[in-house]
Short mmCIF file of C-alpha atoms in Angstrom, two decimals:
data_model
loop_
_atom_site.label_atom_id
_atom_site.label_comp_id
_atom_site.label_asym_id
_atom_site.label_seq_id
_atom_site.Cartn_x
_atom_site.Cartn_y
_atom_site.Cartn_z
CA UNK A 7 116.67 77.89 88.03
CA UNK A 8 118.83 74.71 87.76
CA UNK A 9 117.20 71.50 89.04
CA UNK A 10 118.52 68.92 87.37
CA UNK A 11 122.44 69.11 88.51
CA UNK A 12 124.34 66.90 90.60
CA UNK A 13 125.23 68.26 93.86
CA UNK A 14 127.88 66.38 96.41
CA UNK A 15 129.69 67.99 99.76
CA UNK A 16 132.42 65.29 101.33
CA UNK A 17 135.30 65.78 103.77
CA UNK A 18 138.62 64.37 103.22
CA UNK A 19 142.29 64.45 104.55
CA UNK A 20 145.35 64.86 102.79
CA UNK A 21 148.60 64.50 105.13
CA UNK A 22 150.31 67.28 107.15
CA UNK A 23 153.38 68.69 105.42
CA UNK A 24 154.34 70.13 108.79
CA UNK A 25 153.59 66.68 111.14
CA UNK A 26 154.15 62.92 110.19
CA UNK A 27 151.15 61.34 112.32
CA UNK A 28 148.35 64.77 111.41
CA UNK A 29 145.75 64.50 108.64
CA UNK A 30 144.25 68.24 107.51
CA UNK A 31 140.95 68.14 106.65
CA UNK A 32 139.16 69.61 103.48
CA UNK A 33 136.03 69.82 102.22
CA UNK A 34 134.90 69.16 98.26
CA UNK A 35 132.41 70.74 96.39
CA UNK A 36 131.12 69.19 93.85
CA UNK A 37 128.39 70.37 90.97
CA UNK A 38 127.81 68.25 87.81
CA UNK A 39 131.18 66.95 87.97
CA UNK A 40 133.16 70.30 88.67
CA UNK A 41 135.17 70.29 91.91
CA UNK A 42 136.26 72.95 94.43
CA UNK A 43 138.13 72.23 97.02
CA UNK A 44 139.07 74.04 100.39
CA UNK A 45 140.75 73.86 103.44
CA UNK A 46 138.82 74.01 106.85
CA UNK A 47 142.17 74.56 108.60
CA UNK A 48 141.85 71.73 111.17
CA UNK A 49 144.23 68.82 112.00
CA UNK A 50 143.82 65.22 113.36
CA UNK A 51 146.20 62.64 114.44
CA UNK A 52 145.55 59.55 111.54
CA UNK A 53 144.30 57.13 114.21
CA UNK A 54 141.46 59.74 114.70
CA UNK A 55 140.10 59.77 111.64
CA UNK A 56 137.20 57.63 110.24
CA UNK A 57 137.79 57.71 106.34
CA UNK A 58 134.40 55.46 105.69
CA UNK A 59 132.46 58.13 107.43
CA UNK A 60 134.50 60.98 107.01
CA UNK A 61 134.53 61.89 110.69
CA UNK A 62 136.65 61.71 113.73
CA UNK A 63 136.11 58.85 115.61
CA UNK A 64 136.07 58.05 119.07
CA UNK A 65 133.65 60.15 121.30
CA UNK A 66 136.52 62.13 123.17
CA UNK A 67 135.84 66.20 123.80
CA UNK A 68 137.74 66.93 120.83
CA UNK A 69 136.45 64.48 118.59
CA UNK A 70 132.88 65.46 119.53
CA UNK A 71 133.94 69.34 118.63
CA UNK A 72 135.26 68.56 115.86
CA UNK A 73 132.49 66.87 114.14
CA UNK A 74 130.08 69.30 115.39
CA UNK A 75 131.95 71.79 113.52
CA UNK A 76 132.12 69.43 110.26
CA UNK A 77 128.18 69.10 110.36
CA UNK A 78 127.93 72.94 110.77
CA UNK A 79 130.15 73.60 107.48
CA UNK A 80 127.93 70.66 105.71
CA UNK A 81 124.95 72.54 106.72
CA UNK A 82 126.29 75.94 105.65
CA UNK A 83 126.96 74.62 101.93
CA UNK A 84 123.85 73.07 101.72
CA UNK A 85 122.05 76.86 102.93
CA UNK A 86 124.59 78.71 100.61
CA UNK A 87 123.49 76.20 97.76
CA UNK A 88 119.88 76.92 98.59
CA UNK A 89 120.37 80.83 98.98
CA UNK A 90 121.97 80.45 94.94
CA UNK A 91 118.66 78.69 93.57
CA UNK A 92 116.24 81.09 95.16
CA UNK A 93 118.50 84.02 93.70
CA UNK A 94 118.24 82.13 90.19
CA UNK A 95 122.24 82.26 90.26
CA UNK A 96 123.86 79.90 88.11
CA UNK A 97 124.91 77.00 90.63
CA UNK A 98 128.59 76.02 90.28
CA UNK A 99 131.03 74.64 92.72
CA UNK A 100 132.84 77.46 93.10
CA UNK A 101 130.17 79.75 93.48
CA UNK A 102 129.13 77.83 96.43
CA UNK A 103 132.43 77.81 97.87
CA UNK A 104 132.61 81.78 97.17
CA UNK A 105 128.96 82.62 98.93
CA UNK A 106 130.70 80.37 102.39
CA UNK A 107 133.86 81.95 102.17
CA UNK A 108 131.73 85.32 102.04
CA UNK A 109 133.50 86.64 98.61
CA UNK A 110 130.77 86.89 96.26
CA UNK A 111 128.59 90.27 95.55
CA UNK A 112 126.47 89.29 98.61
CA UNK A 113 129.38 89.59 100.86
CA UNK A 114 130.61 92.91 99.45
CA UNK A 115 131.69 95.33 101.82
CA UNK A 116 131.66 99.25 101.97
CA UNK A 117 135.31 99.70 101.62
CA UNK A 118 135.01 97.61 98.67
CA UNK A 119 132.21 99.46 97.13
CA UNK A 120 134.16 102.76 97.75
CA UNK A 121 136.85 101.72 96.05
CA UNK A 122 134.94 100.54 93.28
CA UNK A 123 133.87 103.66 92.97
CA UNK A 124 136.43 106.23 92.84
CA UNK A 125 138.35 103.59 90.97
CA UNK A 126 135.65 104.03 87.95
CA UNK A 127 134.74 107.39 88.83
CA UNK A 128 137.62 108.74 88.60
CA UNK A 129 137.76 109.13 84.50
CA UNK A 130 133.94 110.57 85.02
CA UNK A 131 134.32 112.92 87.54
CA UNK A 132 136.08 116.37 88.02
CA UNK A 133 138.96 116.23 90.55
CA UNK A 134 137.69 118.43 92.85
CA UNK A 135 134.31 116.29 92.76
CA UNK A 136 136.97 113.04 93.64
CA UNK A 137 138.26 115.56 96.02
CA UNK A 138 135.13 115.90 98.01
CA UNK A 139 134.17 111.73 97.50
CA UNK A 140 137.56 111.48 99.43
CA UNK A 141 136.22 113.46 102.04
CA UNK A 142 133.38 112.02 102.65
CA UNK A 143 134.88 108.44 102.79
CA UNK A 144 137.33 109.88 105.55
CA UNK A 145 134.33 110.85 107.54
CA UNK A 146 132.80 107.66 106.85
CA UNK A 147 135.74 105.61 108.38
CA UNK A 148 135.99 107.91 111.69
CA UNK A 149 132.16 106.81 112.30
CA UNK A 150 133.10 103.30 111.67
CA UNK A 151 135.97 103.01 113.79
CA UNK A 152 134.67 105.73 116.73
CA UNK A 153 130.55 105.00 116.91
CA UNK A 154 130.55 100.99 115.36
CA UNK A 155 134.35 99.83 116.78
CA UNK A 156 135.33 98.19 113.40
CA UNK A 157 136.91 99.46 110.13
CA UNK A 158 134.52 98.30 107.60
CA UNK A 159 130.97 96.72 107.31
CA UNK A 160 129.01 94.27 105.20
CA UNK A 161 126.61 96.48 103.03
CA UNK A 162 123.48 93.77 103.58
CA UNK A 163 124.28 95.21 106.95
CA UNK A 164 123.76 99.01 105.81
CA UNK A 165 119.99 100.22 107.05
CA UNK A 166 118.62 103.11 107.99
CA UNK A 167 119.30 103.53 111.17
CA UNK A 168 123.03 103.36 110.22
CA UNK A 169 122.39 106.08 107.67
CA UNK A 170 120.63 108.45 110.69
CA UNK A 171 123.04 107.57 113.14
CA UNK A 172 126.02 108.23 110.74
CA UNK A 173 123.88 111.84 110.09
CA UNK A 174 124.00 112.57 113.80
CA UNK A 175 127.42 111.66 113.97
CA UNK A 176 128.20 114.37 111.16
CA UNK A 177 126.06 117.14 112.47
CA UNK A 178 128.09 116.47 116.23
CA UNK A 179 131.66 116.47 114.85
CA UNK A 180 134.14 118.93 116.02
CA UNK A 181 137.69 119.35 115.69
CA UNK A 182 140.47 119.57 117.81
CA UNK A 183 139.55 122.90 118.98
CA UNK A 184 136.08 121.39 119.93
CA UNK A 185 134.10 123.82 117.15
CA UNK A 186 131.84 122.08 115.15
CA UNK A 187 132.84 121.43 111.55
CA UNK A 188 129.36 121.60 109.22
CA UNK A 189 126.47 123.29 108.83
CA UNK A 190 123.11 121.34 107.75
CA UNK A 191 124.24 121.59 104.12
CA UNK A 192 127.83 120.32 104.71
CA UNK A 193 126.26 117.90 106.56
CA UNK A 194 123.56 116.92 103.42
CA UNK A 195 126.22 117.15 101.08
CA UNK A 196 128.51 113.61 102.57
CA UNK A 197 125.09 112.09 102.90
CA UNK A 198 124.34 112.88 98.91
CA UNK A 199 127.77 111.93 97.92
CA UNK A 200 127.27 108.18 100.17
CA UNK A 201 123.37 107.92 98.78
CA UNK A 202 125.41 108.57 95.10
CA UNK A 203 127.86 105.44 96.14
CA UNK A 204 124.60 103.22 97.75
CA UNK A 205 122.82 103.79 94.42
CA UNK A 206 125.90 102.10 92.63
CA UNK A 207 125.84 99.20 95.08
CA UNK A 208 122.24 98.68 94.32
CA UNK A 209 122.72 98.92 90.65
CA UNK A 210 125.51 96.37 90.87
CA UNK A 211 123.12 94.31 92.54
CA UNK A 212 125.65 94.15 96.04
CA UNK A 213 122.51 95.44 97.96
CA UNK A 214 118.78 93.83 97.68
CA UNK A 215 117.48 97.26 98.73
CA UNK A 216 118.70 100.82 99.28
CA UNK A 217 118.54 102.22 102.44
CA UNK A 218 118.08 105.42 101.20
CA UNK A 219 115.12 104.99 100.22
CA UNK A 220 112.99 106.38 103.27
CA UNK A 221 115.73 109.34 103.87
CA UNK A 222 115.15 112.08 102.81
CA UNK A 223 117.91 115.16 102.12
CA UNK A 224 117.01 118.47 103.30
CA UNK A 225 118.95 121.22 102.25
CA UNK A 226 118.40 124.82 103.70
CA UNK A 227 117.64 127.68 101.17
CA UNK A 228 119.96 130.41 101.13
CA UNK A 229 120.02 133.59 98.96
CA UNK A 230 123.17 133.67 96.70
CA UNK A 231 125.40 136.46 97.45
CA UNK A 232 125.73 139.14 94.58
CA UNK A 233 127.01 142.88 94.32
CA UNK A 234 124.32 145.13 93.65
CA UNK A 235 124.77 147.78 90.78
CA UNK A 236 126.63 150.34 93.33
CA UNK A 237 128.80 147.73 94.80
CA UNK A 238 130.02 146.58 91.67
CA UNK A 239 130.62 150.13 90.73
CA UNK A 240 132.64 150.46 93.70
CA UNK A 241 135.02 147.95 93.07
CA UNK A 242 135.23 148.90 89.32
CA UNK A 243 136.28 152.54 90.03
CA UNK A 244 138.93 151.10 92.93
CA UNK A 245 142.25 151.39 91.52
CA UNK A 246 145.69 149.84 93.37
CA UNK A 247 149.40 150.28 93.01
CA UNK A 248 149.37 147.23 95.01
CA UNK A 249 150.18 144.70 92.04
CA UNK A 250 148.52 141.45 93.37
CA UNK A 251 145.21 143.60 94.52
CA UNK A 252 144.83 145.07 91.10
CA UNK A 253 145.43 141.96 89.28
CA UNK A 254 142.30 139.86 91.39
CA UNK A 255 140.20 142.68 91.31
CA UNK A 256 140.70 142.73 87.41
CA UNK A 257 139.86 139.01 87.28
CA UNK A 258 136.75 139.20 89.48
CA UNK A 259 135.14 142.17 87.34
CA UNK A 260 136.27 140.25 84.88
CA UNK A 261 134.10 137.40 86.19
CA UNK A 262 130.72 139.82 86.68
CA UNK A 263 130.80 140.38 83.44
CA UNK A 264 130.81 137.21 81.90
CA UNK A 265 129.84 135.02 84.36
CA UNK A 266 132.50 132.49 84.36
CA UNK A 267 133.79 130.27 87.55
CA UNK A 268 137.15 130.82 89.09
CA UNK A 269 138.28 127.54 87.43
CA UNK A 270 136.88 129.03 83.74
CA UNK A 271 138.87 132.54 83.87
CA UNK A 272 142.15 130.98 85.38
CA UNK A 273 142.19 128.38 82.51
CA UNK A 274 141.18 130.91 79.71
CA UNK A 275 143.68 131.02 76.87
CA UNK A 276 143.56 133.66 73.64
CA UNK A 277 142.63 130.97 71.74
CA UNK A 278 139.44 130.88 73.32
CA UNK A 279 138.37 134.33 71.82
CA UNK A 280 136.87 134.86 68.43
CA UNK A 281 134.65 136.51 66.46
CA UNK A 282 130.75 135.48 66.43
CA UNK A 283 128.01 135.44 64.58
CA UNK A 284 127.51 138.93 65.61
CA UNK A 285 130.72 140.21 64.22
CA UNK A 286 131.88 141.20 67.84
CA UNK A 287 134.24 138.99 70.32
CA UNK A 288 132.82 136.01 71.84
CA UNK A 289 134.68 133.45 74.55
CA UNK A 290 133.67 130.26 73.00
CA UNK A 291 134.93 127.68 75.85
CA UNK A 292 133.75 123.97 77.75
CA UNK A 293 133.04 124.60 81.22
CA UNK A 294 135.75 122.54 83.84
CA UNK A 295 132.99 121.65 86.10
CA UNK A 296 129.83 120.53 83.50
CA UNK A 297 131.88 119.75 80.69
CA UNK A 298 129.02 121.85 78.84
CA UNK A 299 129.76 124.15 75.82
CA UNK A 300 129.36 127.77 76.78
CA UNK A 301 129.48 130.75 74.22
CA UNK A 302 130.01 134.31 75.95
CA UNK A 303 129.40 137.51 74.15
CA UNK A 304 132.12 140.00 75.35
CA UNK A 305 130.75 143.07 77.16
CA UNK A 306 132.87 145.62 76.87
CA UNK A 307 133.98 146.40 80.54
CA UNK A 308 135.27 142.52 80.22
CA UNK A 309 137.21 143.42 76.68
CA UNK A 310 138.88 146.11 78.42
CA UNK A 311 140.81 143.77 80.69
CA UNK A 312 141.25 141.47 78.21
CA UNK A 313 142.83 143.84 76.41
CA UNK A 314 145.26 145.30 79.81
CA UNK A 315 146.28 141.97 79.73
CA UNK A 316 146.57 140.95 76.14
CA UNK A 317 150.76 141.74 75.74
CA UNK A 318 151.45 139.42 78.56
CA UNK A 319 149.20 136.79 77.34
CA UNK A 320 150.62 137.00 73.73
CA UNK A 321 154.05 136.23 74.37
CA UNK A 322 153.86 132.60 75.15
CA UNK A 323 151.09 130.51 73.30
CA UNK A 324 148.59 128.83 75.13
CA UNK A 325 149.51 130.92 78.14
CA UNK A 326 146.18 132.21 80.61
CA UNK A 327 144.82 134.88 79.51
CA UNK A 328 144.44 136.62 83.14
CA UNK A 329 147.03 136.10 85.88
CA UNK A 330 144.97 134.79 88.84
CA UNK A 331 145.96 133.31 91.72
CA UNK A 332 144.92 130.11 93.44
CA UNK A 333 141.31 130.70 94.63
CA UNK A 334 142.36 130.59 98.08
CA UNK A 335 144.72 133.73 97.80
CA UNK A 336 142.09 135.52 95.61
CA UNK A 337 139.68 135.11 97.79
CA UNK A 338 141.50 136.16 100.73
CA UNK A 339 142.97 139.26 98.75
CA UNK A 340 138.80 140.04 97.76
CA UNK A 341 138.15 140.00 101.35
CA UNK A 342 140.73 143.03 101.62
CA UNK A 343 139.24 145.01 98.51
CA UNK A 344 135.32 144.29 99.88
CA UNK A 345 137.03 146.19 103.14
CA UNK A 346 137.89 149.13 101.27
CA UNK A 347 135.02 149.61 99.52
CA UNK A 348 132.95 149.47 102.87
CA UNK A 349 131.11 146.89 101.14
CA UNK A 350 129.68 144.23 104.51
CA UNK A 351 129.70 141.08 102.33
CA UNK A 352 131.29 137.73 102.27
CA UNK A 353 132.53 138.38 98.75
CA UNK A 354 134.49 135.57 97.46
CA UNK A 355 135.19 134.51 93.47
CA UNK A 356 131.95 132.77 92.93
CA UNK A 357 130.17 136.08 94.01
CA UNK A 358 131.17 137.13 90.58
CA UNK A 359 129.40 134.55 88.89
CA UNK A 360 126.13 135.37 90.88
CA UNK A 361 126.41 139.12 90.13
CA UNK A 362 126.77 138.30 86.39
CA UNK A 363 123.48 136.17 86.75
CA UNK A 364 121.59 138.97 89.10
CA UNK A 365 123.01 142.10 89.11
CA UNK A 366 124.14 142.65 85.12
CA UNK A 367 121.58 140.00 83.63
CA UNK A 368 118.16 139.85 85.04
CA UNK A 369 118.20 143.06 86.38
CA UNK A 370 118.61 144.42 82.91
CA UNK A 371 115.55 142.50 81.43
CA UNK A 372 117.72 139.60 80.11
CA UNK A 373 115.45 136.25 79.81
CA UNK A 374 116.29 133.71 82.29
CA UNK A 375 116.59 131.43 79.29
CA UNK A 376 119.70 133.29 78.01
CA UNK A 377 121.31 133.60 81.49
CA UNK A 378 120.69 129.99 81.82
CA UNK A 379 122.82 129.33 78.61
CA UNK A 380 125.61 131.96 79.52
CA UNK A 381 125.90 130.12 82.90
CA UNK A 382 126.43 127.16 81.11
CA UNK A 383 123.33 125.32 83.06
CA UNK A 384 122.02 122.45 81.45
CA UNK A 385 118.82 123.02 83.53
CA UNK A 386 116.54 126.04 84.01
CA UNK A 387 115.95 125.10 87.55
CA UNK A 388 120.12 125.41 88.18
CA UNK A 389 119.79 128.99 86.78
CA UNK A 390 117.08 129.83 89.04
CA UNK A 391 119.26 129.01 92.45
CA UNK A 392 121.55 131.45 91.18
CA UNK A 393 119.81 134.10 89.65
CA UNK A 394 117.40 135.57 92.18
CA UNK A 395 115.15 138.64 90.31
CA UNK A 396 115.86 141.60 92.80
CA UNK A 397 113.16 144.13 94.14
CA UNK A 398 114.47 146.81 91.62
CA UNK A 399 113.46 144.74 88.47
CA UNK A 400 110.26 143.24 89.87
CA UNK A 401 109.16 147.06 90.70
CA UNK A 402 110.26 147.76 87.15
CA UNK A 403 107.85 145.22 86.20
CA UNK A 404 105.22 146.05 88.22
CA UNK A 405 105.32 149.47 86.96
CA UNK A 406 105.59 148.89 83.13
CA UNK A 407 102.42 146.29 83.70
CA UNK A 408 100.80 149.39 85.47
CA UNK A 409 101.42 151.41 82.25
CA UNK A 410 99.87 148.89 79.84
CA UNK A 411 96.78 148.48 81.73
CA UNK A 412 96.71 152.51 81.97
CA UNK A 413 97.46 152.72 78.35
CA UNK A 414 94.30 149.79 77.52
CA UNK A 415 91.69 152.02 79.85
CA UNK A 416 92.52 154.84 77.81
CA UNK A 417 92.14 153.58 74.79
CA UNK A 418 88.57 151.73 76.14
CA UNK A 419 87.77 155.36 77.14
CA UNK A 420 88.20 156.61 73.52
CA UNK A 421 85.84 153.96 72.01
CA UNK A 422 83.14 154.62 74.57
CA UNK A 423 83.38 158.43 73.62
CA UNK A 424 83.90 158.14 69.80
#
């Protein structure tokens, strides 16, 4: 903390370049000889103006507001000096001038720290991940403009009340057509994504203290959707002349049986298939959404479509190795092929992913360990969300661990009687 610099505040005038007879008034900062100057956007006639005080003179209504307001500014230097030396800031002129003039990191607003953020983040973070930031910040400015009347805020005036009321707003939106638009995830999600932007503010050192910090997310458990051995069966043995049909239904299977995202298939290229250390096909490929490195041993029912759709994919280099539509259409066209299998699911793409995980994984005695590196997961615990161990295989279990204590009391029974 600096105590032994110099520290001056004076008003002065310079003339009007707009009237002959005005003086506009300034103020100087000064800090071990370094100046900053500003101007406090007032006027007085040059009679008015007492140059050995460095006030108005006279005692007329006007004088009397004016130099109220010139002791107020003194008094706000001397408090944003003081708020600098108990922050251990380094003091300099113009650092005093910024903390008045409110445009130093204490004065930082929420606009500005979202556009910090997507401004960095967006050479860290997916699109779609930007996509959903941008989201969140739209919701964010219809609570500030409908619930708080203003367009932006001062984040040392971001608490925790703002964060529940700005939840309550969220979980009371509706559209046009009065419905309400989010469920208690949806609405968990904007909160994670603002807690993600808070945690950058406090980081940056724009906030003394997160307001998160007594909030706590709650998400609701769901199970993931996955088709059970029939129902994938179904849809295997479900042939179309309908082109488009055939084609997503190809791609989904596709999907079950190596457990890659919508976003992983459509991107896959020829190039991405070689031979491991196996001797059989692998996809060796970097995951859009994790950036991890994923290594995919080809099941056959997936090498069969590879195959239907190898002569298309070979005649242009680099070109996708499946044709797939945007995930909007497939999933819309999935909803039509779950109909005529008489399967009553919500099956979209991403089911594919869980049914690789469930259904064709665990199910078949496959370690969670290897499903979690298939997925791609950098984290056991990720794997587990997805991969839920169905009745069948824990009455599997159950029955082989009935066998091996059976198989122990028999062979106790033979030592007692030899």
């Amino acid at each position: 903390m600096q105590t032994n610099s110099t520290f001056s505040i004076i008003f002065f005038t310079r003339k009007s370049r707009s009237t002959a007879n005005e003086l506009s008034i300034y103020v100087r900062i000064t800090v071990s000889g370094q100046r900053s100057e500003m101007s406090l956007k007032r006027t007085i006639l040059f009679k008015e103006w007492d140059s050995s005080k460095n006030r108005g003179r006279g005692s007329t209504y006007k004088i009397r507001v004016l130099n109220a307001y010139l002791d107020q500014v003194y008094s706000q230097l001397l408090d944003c000096h003081k708020q600098l030396l108990e922050e251990s800031k380094i003091i300099r002129a113009n650092a005093i001038k910024a903390r008045y003039l409110g445009e130093d990191d204490n004065h930082k607003t929420l606009k500005e720290l979202i556009a910090y953020h997507n401004t960095n983040m967006v050479t860290v973070l997916k699109p779609g991940t930007m996509k959903n930031y941008a989201t969140t910040e739209k919701y964010l400015d219809k609570f500030l403009n409908q619930k708080l009347k203003t367009n932006d805020i001062y984040l040392k005036q971001l608490n925790y009340r703002f964060i529940i009321d700005f939840e309550q707003y969220l979980r009371h939106y509706k559209n046009t057509k009065k419905k309400l638009m989010l469920s208690n995830n949806g609405v968990m999600k904007h909160l994670e994504r603002f807690k993600k932007m808070i945690n950058l503010a406090v980081k940056l050192e724009w906030m003394p203290k997160n307001p998160f910090n007594q909030f706590q997310l709650k998400f609701d458990k769901y199970d993931r959707a996955y088709l059970t051995d029939r129902e994938l069966e179904q849809i295997e043995n479900t042939y179309y002349n309908n082109d488009r049909l055939e084609r997503i239904k190809d791609c989904f299977i596709f999907s079950c049986y190596t457990g890659l995202s919508y976003i992983d298939v459509k991107e896959l290229t020829l190039n991405q298939i070689t031979i491991g250390i196996d001797a059989t096909h692998w996809i060796f490929t970097i995951r859009e959404k994790t950036s991890e490195r994923v290594k995919i041993p080809i099941l056959p029912q997936a090498m069969a479509i590879i195959d239907k759709y190898r002569d298309v994919s070979e005649k242009k280099e680099n070109r996708p190795l499946l044709p797939l539509f945007s995930n909007q259409k497939a999933n819309s066209y999935l909803k039509e092929i779950a109909k005529d299998c008489g399967i009553h699911k919500n099956v979209t793409f991403h089911v594919a992913r869980h049914t690789f995980a469930t259904t064709v994984m665990l199910s078949n005695g496959v370690p969670i360990e290897t499903v979690s590196k298939l997925l791609g997961h950098s984290k056991l615990s990720t794997t587990q969300l997805y991969a839920r161990v169905v009745e069948a295989k824990i009455s599997e279990d159950i029955q082989n661990l009935l066998i091996r204590f059976e198989t122990k009391k028999k062979k106790a029974m033979e030592v007692l009687e030899g």
